[in-house]
Short mmCIF file of C-alpha atoms in Angstrom, two decimals:
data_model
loop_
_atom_site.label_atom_id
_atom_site.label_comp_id
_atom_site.label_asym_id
_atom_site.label_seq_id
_atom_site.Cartn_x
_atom_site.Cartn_y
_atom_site.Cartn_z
CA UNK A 215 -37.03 49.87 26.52
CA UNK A 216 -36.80 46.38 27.48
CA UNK A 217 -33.52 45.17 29.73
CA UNK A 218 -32.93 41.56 29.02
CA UNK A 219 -29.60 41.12 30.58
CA UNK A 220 -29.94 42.67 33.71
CA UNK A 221 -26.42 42.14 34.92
CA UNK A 222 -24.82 43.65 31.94
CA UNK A 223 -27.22 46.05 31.59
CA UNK A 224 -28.39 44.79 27.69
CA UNK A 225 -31.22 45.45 25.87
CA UNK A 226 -34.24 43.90 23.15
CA UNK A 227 -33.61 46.75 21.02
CA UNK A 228 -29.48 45.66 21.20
CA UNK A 229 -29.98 42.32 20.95
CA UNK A 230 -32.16 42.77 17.91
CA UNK A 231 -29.62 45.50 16.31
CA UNK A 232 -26.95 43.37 17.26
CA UNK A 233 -28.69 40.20 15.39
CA UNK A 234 -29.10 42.14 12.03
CA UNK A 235 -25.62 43.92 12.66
CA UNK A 236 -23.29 40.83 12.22
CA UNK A 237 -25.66 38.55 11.36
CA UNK A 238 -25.99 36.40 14.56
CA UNK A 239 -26.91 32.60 14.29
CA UNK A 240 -26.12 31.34 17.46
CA UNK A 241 -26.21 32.67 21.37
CA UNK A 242 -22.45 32.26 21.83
CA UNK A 243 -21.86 35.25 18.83
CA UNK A 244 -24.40 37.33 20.83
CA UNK A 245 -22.36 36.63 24.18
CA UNK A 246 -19.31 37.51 22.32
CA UNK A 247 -20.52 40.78 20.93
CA UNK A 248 -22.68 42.66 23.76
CA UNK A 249 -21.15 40.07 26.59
CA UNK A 250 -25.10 39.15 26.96
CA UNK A 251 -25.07 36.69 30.15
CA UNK A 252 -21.66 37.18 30.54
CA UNK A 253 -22.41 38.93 34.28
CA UNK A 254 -22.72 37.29 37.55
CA UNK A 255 -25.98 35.18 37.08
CA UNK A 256 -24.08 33.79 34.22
CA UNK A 257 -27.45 34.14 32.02
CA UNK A 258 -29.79 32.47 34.23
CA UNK A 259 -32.52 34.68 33.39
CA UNK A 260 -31.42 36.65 29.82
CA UNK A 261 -30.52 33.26 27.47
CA UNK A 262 -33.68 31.90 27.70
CA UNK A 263 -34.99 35.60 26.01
CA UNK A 264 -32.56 36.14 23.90
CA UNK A 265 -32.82 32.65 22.66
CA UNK A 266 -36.73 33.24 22.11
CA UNK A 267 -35.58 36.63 20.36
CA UNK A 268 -33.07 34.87 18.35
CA UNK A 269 -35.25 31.90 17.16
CA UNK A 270 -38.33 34.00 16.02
CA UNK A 271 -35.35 36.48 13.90
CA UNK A 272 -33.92 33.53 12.22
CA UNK A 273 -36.67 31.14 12.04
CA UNK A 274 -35.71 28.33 13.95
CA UNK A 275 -36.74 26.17 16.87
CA UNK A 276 -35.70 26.78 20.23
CA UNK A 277 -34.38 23.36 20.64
CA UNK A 278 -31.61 24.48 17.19
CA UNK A 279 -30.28 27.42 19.75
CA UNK A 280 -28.64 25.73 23.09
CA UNK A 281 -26.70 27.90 25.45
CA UNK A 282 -23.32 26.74 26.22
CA UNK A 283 -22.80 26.74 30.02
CA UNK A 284 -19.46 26.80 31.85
CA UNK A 285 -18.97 25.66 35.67
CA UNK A 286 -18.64 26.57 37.94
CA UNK A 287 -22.78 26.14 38.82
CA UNK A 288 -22.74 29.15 41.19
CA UNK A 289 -20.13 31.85 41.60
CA UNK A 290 -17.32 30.27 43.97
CA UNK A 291 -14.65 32.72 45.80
CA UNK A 292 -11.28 32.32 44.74
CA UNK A 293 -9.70 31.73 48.40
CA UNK A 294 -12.66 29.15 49.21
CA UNK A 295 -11.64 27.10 46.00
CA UNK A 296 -8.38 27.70 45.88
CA UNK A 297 -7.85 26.34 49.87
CA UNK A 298 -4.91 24.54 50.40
CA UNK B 48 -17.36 29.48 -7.31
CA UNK B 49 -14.08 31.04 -7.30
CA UNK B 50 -11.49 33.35 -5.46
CA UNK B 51 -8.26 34.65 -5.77
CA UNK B 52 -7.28 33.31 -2.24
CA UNK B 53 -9.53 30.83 0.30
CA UNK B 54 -8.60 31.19 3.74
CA UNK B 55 -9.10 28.53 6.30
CA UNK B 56 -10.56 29.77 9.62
CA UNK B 57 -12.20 32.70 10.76
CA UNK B 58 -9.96 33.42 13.88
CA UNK B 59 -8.02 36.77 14.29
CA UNK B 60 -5.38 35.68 11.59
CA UNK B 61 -7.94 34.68 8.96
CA UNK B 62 -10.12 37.66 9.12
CA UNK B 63 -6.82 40.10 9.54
CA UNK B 64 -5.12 38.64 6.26
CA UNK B 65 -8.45 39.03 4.63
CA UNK B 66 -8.49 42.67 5.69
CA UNK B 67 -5.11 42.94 4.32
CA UNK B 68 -5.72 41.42 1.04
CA UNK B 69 -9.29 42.83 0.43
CA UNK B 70 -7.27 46.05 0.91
CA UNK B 71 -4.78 45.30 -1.93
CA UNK B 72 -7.89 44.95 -3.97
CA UNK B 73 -7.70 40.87 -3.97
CA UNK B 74 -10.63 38.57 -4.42
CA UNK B 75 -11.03 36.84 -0.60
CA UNK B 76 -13.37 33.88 1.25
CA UNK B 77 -12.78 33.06 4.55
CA UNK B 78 -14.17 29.35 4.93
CA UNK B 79 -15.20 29.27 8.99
CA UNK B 80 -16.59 25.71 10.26
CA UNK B 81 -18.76 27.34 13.27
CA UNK B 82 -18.38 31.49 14.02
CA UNK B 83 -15.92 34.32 13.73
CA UNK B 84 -13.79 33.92 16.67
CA UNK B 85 -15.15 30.78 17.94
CA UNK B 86 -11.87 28.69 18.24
CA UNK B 87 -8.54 29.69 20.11
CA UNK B 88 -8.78 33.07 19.60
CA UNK B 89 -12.42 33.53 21.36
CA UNK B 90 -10.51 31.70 24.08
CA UNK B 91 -7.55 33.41 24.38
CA UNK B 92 -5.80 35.06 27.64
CA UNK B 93 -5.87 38.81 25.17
CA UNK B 94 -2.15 39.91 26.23
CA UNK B 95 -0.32 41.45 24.09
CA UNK B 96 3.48 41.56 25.06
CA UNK B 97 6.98 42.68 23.72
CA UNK B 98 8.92 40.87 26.40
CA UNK B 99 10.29 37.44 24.04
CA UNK B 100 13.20 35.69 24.54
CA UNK B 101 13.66 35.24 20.87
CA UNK B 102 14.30 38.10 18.61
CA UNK B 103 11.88 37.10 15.73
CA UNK B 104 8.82 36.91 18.69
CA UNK B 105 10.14 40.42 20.07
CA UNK B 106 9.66 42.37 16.34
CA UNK B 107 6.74 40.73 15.46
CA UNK B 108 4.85 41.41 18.77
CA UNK B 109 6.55 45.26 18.64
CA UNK B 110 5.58 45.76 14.79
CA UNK B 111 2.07 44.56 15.98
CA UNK B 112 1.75 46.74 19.14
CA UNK B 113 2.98 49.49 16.50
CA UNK B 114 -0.27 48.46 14.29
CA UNK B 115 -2.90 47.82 17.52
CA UNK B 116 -2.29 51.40 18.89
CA UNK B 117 -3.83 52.94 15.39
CA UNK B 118 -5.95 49.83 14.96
CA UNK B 119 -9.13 51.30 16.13
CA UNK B 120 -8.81 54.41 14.14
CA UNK B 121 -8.01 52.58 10.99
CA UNK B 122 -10.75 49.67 11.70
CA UNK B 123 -12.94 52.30 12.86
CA UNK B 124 -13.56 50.09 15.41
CA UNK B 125 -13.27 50.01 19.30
CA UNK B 126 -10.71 46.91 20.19
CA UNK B 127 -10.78 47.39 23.29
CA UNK B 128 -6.88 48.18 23.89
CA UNK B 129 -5.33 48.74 27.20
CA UNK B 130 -1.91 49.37 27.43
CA UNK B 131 -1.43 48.88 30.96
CA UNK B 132 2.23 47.28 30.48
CA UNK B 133 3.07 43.26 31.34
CA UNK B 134 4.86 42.65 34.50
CA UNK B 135 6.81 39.62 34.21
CA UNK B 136 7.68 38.03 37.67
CA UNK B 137 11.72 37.13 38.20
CA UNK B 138 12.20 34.03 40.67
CA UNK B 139 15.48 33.70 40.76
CA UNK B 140 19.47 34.53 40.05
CA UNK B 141 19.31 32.64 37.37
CA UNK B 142 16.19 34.08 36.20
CA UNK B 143 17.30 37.43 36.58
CA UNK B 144 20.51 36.38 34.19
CA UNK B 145 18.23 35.21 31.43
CA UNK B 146 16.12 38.49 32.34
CA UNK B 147 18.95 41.20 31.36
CA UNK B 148 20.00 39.12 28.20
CA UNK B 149 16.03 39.31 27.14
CA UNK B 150 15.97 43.66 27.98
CA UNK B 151 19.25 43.88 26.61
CA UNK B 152 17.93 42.62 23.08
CA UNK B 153 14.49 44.18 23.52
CA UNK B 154 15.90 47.37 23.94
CA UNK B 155 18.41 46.88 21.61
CA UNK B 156 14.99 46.63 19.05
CA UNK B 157 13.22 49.60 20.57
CA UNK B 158 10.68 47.82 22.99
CA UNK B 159 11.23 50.02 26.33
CA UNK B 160 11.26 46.86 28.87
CA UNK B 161 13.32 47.33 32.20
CA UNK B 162 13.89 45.26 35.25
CA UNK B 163 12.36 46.71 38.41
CA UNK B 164 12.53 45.89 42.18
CA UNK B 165 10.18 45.74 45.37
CA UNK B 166 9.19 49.19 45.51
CA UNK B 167 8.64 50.06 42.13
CA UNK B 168 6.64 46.37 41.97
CA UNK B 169 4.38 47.58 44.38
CA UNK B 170 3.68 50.92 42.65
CA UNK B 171 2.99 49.70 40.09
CA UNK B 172 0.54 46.59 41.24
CA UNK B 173 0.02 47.39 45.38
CA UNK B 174 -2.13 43.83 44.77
CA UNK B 175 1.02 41.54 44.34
CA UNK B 176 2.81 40.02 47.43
CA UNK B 177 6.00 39.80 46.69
CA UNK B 178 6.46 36.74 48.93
CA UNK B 179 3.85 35.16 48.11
CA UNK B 180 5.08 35.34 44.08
CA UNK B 181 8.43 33.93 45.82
CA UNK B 182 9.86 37.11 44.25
CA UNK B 183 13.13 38.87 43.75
CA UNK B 184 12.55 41.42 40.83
CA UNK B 185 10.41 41.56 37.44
CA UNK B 186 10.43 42.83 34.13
CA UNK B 187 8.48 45.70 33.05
CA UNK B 188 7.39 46.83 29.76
CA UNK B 189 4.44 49.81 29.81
CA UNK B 190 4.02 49.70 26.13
CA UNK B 191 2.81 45.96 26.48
CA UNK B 192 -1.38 45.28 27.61
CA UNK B 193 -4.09 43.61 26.26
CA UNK B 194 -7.54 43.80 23.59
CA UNK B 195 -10.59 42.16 23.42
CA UNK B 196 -9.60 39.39 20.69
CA UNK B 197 -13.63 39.40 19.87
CA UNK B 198 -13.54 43.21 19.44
CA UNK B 199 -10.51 42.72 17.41
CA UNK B 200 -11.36 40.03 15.30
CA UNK B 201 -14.89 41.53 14.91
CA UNK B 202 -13.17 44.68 13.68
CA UNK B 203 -11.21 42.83 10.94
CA UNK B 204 -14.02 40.98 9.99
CA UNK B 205 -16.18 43.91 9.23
CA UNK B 206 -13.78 46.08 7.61
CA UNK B 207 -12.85 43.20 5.66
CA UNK B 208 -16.35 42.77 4.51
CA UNK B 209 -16.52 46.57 3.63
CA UNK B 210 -13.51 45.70 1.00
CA UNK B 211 -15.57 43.39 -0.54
CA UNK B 212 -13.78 39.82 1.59
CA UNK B 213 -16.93 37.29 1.53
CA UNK B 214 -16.65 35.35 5.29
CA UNK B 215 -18.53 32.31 5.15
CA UNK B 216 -19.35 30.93 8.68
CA UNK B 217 -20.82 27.29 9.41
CA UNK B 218 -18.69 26.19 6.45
CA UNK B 219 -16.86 23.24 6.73
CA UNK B 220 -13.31 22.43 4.53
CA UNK B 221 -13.94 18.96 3.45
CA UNK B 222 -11.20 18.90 1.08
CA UNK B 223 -8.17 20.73 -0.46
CA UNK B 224 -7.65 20.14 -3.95
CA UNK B 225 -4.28 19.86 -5.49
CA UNK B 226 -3.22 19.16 -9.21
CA UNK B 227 0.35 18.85 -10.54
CA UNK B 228 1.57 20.43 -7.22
CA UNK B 229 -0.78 23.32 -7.15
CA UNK B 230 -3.51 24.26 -5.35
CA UNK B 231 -7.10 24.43 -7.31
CA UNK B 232 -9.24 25.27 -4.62
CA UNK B 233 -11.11 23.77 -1.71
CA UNK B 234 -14.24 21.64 -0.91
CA UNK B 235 -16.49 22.03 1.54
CA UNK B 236 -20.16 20.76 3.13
CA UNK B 237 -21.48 24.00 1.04
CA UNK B 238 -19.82 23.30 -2.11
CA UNK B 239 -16.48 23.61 -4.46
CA UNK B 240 -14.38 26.77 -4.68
CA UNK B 241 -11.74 27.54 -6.61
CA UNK B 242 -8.67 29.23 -5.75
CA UNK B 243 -5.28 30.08 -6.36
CA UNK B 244 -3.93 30.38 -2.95
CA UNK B 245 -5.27 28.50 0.15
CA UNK B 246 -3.94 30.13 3.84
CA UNK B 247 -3.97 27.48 6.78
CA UNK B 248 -5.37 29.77 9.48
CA UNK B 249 -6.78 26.91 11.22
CA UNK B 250 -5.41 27.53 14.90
CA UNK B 251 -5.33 23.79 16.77
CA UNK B 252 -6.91 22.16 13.65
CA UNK B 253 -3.75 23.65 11.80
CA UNK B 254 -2.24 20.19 11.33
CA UNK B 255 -5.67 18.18 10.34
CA UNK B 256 -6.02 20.97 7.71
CA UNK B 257 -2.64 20.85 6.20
CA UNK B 258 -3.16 16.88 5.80
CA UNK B 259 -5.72 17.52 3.68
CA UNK B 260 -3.46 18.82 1.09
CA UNK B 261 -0.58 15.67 1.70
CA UNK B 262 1.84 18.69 3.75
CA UNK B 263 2.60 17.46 7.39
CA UNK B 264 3.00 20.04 9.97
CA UNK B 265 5.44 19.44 13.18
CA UNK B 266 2.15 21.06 14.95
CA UNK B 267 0.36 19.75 18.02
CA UNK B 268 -2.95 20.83 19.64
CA UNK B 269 -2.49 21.71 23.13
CA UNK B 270 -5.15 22.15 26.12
CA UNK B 271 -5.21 24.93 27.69
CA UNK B 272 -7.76 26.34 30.70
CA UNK B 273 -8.11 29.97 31.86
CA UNK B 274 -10.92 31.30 34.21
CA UNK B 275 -12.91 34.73 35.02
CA UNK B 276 -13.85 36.42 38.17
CA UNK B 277 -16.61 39.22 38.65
CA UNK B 278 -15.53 42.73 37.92
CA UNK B 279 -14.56 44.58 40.80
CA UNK B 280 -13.56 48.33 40.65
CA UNK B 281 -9.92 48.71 38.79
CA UNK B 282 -7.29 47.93 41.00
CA UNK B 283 -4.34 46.86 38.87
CA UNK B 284 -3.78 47.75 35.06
CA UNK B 285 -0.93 45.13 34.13
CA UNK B 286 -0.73 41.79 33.02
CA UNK B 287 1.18 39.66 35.45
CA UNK B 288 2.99 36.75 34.47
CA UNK B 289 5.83 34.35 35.32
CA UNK B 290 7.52 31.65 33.36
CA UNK B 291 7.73 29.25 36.25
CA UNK B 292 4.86 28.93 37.22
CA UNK B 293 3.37 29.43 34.00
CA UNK B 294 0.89 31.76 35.64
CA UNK B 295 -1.05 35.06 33.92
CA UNK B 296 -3.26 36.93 34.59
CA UNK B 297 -4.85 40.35 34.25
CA UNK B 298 -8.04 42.84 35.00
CA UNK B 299 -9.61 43.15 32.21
CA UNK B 300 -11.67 46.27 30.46
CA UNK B 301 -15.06 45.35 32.76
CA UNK B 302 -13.52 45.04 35.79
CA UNK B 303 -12.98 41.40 36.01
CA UNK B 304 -9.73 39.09 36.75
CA UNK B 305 -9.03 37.02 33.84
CA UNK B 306 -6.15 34.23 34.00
CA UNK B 307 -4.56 30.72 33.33
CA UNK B 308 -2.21 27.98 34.30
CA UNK B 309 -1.23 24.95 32.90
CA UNK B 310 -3.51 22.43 34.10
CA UNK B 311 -2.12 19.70 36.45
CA UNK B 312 -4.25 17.13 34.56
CA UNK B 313 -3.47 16.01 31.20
CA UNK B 314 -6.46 15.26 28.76
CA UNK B 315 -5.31 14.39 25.07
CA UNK B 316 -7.15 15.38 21.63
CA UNK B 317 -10.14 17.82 21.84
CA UNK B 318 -11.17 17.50 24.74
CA UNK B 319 -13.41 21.04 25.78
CA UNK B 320 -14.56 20.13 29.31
CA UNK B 321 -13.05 22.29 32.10
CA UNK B 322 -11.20 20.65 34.89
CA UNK B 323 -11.77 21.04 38.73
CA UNK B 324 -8.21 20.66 39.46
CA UNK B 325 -7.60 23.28 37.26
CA UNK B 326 -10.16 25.69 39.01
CA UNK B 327 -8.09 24.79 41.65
CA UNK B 328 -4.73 25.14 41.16
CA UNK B 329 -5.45 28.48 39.31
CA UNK B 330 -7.54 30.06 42.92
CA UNK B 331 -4.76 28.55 44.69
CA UNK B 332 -1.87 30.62 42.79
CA UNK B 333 -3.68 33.50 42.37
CA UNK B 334 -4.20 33.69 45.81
CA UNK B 335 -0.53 33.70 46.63
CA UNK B 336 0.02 35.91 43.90
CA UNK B 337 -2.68 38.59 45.26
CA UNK B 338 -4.09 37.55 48.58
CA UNK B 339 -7.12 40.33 48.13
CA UNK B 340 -7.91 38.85 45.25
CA UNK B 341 -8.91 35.64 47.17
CA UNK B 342 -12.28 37.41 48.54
CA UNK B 343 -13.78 38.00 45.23
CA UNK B 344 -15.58 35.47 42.75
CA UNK B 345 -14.93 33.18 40.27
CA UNK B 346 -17.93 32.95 37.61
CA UNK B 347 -16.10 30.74 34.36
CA UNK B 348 -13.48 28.64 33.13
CA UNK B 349 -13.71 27.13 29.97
CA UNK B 350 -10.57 25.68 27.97
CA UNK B 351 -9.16 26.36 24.62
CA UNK B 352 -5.87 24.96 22.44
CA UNK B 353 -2.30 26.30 22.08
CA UNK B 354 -1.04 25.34 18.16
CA UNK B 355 2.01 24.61 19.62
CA UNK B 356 5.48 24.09 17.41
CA UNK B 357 9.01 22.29 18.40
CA UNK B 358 10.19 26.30 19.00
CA UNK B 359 7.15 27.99 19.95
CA UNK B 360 7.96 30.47 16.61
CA UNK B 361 5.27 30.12 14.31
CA UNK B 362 5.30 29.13 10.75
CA UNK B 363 4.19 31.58 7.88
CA UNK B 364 4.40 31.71 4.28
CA UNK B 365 4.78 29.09 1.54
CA UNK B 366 5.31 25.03 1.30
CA UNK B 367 6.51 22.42 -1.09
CA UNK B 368 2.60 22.76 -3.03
CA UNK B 369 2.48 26.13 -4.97
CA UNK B 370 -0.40 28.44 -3.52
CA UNK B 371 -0.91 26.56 0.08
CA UNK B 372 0.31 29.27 2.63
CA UNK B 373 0.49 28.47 6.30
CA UNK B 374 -0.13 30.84 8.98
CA UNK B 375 -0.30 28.70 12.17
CA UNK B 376 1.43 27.32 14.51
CA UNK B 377 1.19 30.24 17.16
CA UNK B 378 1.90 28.33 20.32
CA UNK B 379 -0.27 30.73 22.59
CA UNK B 380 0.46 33.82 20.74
CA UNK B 381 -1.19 34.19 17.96
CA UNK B 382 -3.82 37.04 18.83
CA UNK B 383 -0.57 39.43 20.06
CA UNK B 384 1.53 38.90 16.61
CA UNK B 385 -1.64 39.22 14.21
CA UNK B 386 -1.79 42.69 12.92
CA UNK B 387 1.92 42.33 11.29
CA UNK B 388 1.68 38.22 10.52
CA UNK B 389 -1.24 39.14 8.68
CA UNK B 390 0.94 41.99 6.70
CA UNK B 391 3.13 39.37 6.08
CA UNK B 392 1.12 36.70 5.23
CA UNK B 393 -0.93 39.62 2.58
CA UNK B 394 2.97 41.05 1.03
CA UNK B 395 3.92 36.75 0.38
CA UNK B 396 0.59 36.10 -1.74
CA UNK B 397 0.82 39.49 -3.21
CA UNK B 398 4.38 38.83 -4.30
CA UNK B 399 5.89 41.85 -2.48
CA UNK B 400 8.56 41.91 -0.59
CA UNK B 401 7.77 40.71 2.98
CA UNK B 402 9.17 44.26 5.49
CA UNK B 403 10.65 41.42 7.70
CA UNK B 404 12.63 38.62 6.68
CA UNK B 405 10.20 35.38 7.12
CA UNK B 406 12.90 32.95 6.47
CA UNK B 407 13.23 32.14 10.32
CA UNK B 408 9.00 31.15 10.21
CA UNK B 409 9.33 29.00 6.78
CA UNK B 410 8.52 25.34 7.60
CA UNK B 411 12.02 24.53 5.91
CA UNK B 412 13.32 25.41 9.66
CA UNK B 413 12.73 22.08 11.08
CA UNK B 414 15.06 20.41 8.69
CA UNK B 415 17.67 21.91 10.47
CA UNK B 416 18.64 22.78 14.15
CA UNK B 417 15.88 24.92 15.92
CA UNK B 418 16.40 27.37 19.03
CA UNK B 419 13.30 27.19 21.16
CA UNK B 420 11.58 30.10 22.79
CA UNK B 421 12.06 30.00 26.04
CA UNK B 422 9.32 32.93 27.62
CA UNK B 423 6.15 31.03 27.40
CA UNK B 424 3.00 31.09 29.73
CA UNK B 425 -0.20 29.45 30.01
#
């Protein structure tokens, strides 16, 4: 068993199943479906393998599948943002 | 190619009506420009509440909540439904007056809403300050909650597939074609289909879609940000909102606090980047709405579109052009009302008769005088 998402506990073997399942073309379908660097790295480490996982399934380039990232860059409290 | 019925979007509404109709045996497509759930419903806040101001918003969310809570079983499918109730925050006298006209009605339809005060507030969510909310009283209805919209429109999607519904993603509507004042089917970057009924499921692009066929919708896209924290363990099951601030927000299956506001910055047509003011203004009131909360972590924001109509009802069922359906117009709740608009939408194609009376959703309503709904977040 390989863990590729370490924060929300997700492995090759789901990622692969998950791929076939609903017929996954992009990294944003596999977020949505196993919540696959979803966790509090926000995917730092897993969408780069995944992406490698998904490319060699479907046949395409890295460079075709791009993670979408949202800010912030680094987890930010709620009270230190939200000062007055 | 050809189909009995080409739907227009792959969100919760398209792949729900194509559930429905694959069910009645029809012929289905669903024609999705990028992925299943990748517009407003993949972006959505995932309440699902009762509590309207309007009575056509109050069946169609209690009809729906009817539908979720056997969803799973009959999708075979986990949605991910919590029904941890919605909590809607009262500010003022005048607030509260609006308040007991809304629970009169809602009750008077069967949705078991109530007004509550300080101490049952605080049972029921120890994480609120009541002063900090600025306060008085709230509505509660424990029948109300949330799903995962993926997990729901995943669901759909699947069992509609099962039923023999085609769902074609990173397929593009070019075109609508129309002859004597009927449809004929659709083009897109893929190719020509025909069809005997198109269904506008577009969400935001609603309006751009419907031009395609010559019908102008009253519909405008509307920005819309909402954030997520880290899970922490559960600590509060309902979804708290309040019309004047235009707050939500809610703990979520995994652990973690998901919300919105409006955003104090306007940005017009599709514009997707996030906004730090929002990030803000959204840590800001959720720390006076739960001070604790303050200490824990904000990991996203991302923004998404409300298809927003002059009342906030949406419009469903047939136009001036035989065979072009809308379903659209949702104005922030479209992924609450789905199960039963998508009934609907299923029983007007099919020619049966609709179990509610659509005539308040028909685009015809704008001719006339509309009454706006008034209990709107986000």
């Amino acid at each position: 068993m390989k863990i590729v998402c370490r924060c929300e506990d997700i492995t090759e073997e789901e990622i692969i199943r998950a791929i076939d399942e609903y017929d996954c073309e992009t990294l944003d379908e596999l977020k949505h479906i196993l919540r696959l660097g979803m966790g509090h790295c926000q995917g730092r480490t897993c969408l780069i393998i995944a992406a490698r996982i998904l490319a060699n399934k479907k046949g395409k380039r890295m460079e075709e599948i791009i993670p979408s990232f949202r800010p912030p860059d680094e987890p930010v409290e709620v009270g230190i943002v939200g000062k007055e | 190619m050809k189909t009995d019925v080409a739907i227009i979007g792959a969100g919760i509404n398209g792949c729900a009506i194509a559930y429905e109709l694959a069910k009645r045996g029809m012929d289905v497509a669903v024609f999705e420009k990028k992925w299943i759930a990748s517009g407003d419903t993949g972006r959505c806040g995932a309440g699902i509440r009762q509590q309207w101001a309007t009575e056509e918003n109050a069946i169609l969310a209690k009809k729906s909540v009817e539908i979720f809570e056997k969803l799973g079983e009959e999708l075979n499918y986990d949605i991910g439904l919590r029904q941890g109730g919605y909590l809607v925050v009262i500010h003022s006298e005048e607030e509260m007056k609006q308040a007991k006209k809304n629970v009169e009605m809602q009750n008077r339809l069967g949705i078991p809403s109530r007004i509550i005060y300080e101490d049952e507030i605080k049972e029921i969510a120890p994480v609120l300050d009541l002063d900090g909310m600025e306060a008085i009283a709230a509505t509660f209805c424990h029948t109300d909650g949330h799903a995962n919209p993926f997990k729901t429109t995943y669901a759909y999607a699947l069992a509609a597939k099962k039923l023999g519904a085609k769902i074609y993603k990173f397929t593009e509507v070019k075109g609508i074609k129309v002859k004597d004042n009927q449809i004929e089917g659709i083009l897109t970057d893929k190719g020509e289909i025909k069809a005997n009924f198109v269904v506008n499921a577009a969400g935001a692009w609603s309006g751009w879609v419907a031009r395609m066929a010559g019908v102008e919708l009253p519909n405008r896209p509307v920005r819309k940000e909402a954030l997520v924290t880290e899970p922490i363990k559960r600590t509060f099951d309902c979804m708290v909102i309040s019309f004047k601030h235009g707050i939500y927000f809610s703990q979520q299956e995994e652990g973690q606090i998901l919300g919105g506001i409006p955003s104090p910055e306007e940005k017009t047509g599709y514009y997707f980047e996030p906004t730090f003011s929002f990030l803000k203004h959204m840590a800001f009131m959720l720390g006076k709405y739960a001070p604790q909360l303050k200490h824990i972590k904000i990991l996203r924001q991302w923004t998404g579109f409300y298809d927003v109509t002059p009342d906030a009802l949406p419009i469903l069922g047939k136009t001036s052009i035989e065979g072009f359906i809308q379903c659209n117009g949702f104005s922030g709740h479209g992924f609450m009302i789905s199960p039963m608009v998508a009934k609907l939408i299923s029983q007007i194609i099919c020619g049966e008769k609709t179990a509610l009376p659509i005539d308040n959703f028909s685009i015809e309503r704008f001719k006339g005088k509309i009454f706006k709904e008034k209990a709107v977040v986000g």
